[in-house]
Coordinates of C-alpha atoms in Angstrom, one line a residue:
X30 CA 23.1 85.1 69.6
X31 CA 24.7 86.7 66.8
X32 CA 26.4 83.5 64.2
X33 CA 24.5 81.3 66.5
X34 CA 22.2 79.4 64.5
X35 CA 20.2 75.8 63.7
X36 CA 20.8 73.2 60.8
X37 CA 18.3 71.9 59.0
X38 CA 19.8 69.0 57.5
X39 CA 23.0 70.1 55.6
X40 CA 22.0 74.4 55.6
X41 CA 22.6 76.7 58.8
X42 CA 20.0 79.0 59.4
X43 CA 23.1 82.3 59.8
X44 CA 25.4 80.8 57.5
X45 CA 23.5 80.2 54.5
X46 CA 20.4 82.4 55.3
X47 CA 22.2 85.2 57.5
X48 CA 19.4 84.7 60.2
X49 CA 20.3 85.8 63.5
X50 CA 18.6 83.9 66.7
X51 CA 16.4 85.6 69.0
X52 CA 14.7 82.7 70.8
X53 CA 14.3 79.2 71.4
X54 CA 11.7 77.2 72.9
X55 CA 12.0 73.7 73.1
X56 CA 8.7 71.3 74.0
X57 CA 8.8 68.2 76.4
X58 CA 7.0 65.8 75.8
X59 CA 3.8 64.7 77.2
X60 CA 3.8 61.0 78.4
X61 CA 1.1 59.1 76.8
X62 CA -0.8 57.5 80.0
X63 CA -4.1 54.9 80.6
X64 CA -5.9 54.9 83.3
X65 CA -9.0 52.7 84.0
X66 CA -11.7 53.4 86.7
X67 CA -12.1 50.3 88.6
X68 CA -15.2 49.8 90.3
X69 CA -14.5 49.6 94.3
X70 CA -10.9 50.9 93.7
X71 CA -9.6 54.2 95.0
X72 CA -8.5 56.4 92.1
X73 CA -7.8 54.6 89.0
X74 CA -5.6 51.6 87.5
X75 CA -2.7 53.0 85.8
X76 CA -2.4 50.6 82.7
X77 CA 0.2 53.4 81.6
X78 CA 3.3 51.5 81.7
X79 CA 1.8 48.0 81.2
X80 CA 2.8 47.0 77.7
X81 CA 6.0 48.5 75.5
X82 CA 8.2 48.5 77.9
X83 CA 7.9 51.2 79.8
X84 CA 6.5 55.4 79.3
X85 CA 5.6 55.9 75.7
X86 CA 5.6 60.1 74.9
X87 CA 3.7 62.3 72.3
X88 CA 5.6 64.3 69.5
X89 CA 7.2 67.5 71.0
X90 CA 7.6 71.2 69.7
X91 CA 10.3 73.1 68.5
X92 CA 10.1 76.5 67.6
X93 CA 13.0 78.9 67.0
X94 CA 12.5 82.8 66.4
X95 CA 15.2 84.6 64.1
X96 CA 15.6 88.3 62.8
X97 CA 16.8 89.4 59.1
X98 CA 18.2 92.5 59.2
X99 CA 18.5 94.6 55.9
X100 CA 16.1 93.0 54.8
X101 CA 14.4 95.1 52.7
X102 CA 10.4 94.0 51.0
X103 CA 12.3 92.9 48.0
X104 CA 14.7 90.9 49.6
X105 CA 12.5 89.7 52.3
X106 CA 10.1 87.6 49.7
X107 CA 13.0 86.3 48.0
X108 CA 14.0 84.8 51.2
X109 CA 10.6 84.2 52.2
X110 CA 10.6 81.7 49.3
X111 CA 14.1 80.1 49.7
X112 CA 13.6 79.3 53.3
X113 CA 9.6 78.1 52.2
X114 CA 10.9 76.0 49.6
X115 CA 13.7 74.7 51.5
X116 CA 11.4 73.9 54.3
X117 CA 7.6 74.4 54.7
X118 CA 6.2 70.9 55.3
X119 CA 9.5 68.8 55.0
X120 CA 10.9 66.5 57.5
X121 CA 14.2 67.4 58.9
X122 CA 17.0 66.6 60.9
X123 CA 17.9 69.8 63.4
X124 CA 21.1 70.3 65.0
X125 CA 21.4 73.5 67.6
X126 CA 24.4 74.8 67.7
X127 CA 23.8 75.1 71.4
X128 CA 23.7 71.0 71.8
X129 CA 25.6 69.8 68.7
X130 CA 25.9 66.2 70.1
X131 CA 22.1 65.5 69.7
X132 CA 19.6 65.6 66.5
X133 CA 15.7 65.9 66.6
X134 CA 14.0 64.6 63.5
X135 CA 10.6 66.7 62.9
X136 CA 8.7 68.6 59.7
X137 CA 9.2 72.2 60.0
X138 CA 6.2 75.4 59.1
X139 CA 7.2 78.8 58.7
X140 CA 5.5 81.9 59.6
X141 CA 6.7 85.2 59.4
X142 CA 6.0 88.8 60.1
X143 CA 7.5 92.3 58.5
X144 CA 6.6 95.8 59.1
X145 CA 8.9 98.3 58.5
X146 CA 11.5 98.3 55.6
X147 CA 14.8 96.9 57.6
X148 CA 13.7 93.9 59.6
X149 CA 11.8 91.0 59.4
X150 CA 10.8 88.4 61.7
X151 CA 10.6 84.7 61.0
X152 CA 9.5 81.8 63.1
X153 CA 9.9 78.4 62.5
X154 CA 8.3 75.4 64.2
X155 CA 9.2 71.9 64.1
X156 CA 6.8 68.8 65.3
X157 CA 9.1 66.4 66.6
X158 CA 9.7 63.0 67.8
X159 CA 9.8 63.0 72.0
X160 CA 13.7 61.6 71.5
X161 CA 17.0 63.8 70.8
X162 CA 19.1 61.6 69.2
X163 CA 23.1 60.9 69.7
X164 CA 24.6 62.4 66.3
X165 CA 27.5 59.3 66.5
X166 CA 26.5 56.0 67.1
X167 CA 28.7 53.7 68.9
X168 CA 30.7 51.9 66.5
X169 CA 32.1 55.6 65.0
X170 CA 34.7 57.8 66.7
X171 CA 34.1 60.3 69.5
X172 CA 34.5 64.0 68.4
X173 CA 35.9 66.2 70.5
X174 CA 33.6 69.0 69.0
X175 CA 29.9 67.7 69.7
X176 CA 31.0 66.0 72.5
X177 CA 29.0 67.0 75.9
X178 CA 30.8 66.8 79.4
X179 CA 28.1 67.1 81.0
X180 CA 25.9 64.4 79.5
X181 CA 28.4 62.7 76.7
X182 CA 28.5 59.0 76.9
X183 CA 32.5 57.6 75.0
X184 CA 31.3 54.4 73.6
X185 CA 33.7 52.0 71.8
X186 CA 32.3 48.9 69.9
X187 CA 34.0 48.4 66.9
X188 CA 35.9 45.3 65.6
X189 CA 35.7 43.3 68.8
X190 CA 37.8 40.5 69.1
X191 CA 35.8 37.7 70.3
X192 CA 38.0 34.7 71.1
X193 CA 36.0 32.0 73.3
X194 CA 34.7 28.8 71.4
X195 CA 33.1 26.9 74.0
X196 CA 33.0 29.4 76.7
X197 CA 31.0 32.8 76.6
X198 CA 32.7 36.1 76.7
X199 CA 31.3 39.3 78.1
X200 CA 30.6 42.9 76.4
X201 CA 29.3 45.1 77.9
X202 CA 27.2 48.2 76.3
X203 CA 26.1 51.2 77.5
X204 CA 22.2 51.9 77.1
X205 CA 20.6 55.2 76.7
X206 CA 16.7 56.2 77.8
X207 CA 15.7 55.5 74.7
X208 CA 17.6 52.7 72.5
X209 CA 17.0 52.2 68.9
X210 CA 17.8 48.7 67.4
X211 CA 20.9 47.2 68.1
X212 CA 23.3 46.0 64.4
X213 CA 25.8 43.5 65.1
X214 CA 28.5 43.1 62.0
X215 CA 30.6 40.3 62.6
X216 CA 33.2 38.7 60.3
X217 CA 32.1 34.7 61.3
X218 CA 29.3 32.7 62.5
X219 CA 28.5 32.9 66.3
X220 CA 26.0 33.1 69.1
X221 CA 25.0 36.0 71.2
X222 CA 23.6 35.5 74.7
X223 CA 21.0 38.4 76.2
X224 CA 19.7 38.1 79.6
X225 CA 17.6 34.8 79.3
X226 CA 17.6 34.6 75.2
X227 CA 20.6 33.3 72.8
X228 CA 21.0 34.1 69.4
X229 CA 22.9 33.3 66.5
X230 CA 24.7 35.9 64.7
X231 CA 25.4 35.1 60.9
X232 CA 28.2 36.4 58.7
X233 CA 27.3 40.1 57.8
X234 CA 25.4 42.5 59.5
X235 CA 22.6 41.4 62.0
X236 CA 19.6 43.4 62.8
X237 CA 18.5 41.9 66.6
X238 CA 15.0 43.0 66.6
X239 CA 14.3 40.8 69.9
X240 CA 17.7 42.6 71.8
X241 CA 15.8 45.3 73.8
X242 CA 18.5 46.9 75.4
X243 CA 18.2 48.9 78.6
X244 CA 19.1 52.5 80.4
X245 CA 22.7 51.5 81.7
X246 CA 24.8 48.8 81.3
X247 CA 23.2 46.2 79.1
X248 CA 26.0 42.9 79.0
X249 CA 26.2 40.5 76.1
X250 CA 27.9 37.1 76.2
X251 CA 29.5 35.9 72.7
X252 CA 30.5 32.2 71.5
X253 CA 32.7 31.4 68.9
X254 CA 35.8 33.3 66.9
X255 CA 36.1 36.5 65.6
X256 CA 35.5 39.8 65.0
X257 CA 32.4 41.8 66.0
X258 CA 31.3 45.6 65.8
X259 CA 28.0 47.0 67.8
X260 CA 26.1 49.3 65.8
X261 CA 24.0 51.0 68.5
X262 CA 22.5 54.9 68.8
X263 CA 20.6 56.3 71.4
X264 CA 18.8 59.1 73.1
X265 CA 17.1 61.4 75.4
X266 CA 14.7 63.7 76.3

């Protein structure tokens, strides 16, 4: 996977440490389940999915395996120690090259291995949250370049025209598997209608805690005049 590589917030593990990949191994997941024996019941009561809102996971795993080559004892600790103090311990936002539409946020450890005078082996894991997050949230511009045809989602919520004062008009937004809070900036006073709930949304940005949007096509009604802009990111497995 020669120029292949992973970035670790703003530095690329080829690029700016000339590591070449060997090997990736990326972790699911393990749902976080209940389950309660009930006296006179068959099996057990799965409690698993009774509060939150549905499957809640553990952190996942991400480890990558490079190769230095001439990378001689003396140049090996010096790399050791930029890599160690760039990483080792810190929490960091990882891009693959492979998936560049998609970050994981996790704290990285380093171990490593060298026994001959011309290679050296590093391994870096990475203790992640269960979710990948989309690298562009809704309200910025689709990039042809992280953009994924197979699972790429082209959202477009920004400045809104909203034009219904006593009616209520629909937008509709497209949820992921996992949704973080939705932002609404809006340029006048108006009301937001979710499912059974209505809101008011206030000059400025709004952050609507109580929205919990939904896999798939989540619709919002608006009242009043203006101009809005839907701040929303989301992931997956």
């Amino acid at each position: 996977m020669s120029g292949v590589g992973i970035t670790f917030d703003e530095t690329h593990s080829f690029r700016d440490w000339g590591l070449r990949l060997k090997k990736i191994a990326i972790g699911i997941p393990k749902a976080k389940t209940e389950y309660v024996s009930v006296p006179g019941m068959n099996g057990d009561l799965d409690l698993s999915e009774a509060q939150n809102g549905g499957v809640k996971y553990e952190m996942r795993t991400l480890k990558f395996t490079f190769g230095a080559r001439n990378c001689s004892y003396e140049r090996w600790s010096g790399l050791l120690s930029q890599i160690a103090s760039d990483l080792q311990g810190i929490s960091k936002r990882i891009i693959l090259d492979t998936d560049k539409g998609y970050y994981y946020t996790g704290r990285c450890e380093i171990e490593t291995e060298k026994n001959n005078d011309v290679t050296a082996e590093i391994v870096i894991s990475c203790k992640c949250e269960p979710y990948k997050i989309s690298v562009d949230s809704s309200d910025e511009p689709w990039k042809w370049d992280t953009f994924s045809f197979i699972n790429g989602v082209i959202h477009n919520t920004s400045d809104i025209t909203i034009s219904s004062g006593f009616g209520w008009q629909k937008v509709s937004l497209d949820g992921w598997v996992h949704n973080e809070t939705l932002r609404i900036v809006s340029n006048a006073e108006m009301k937001v209608r979710y499912r059974n709930s209505t809101y008011t949304i206030y000059t400025g940005e709004n952050i609507m805690y109580d929205i919990v949007l939904y896999k798939g096509v989540n619709d919002l009604y608006f009242q009043g005049t203006g101009k809005v802009t839907l701040i929303h990111r989301g992931g997956m497995l």
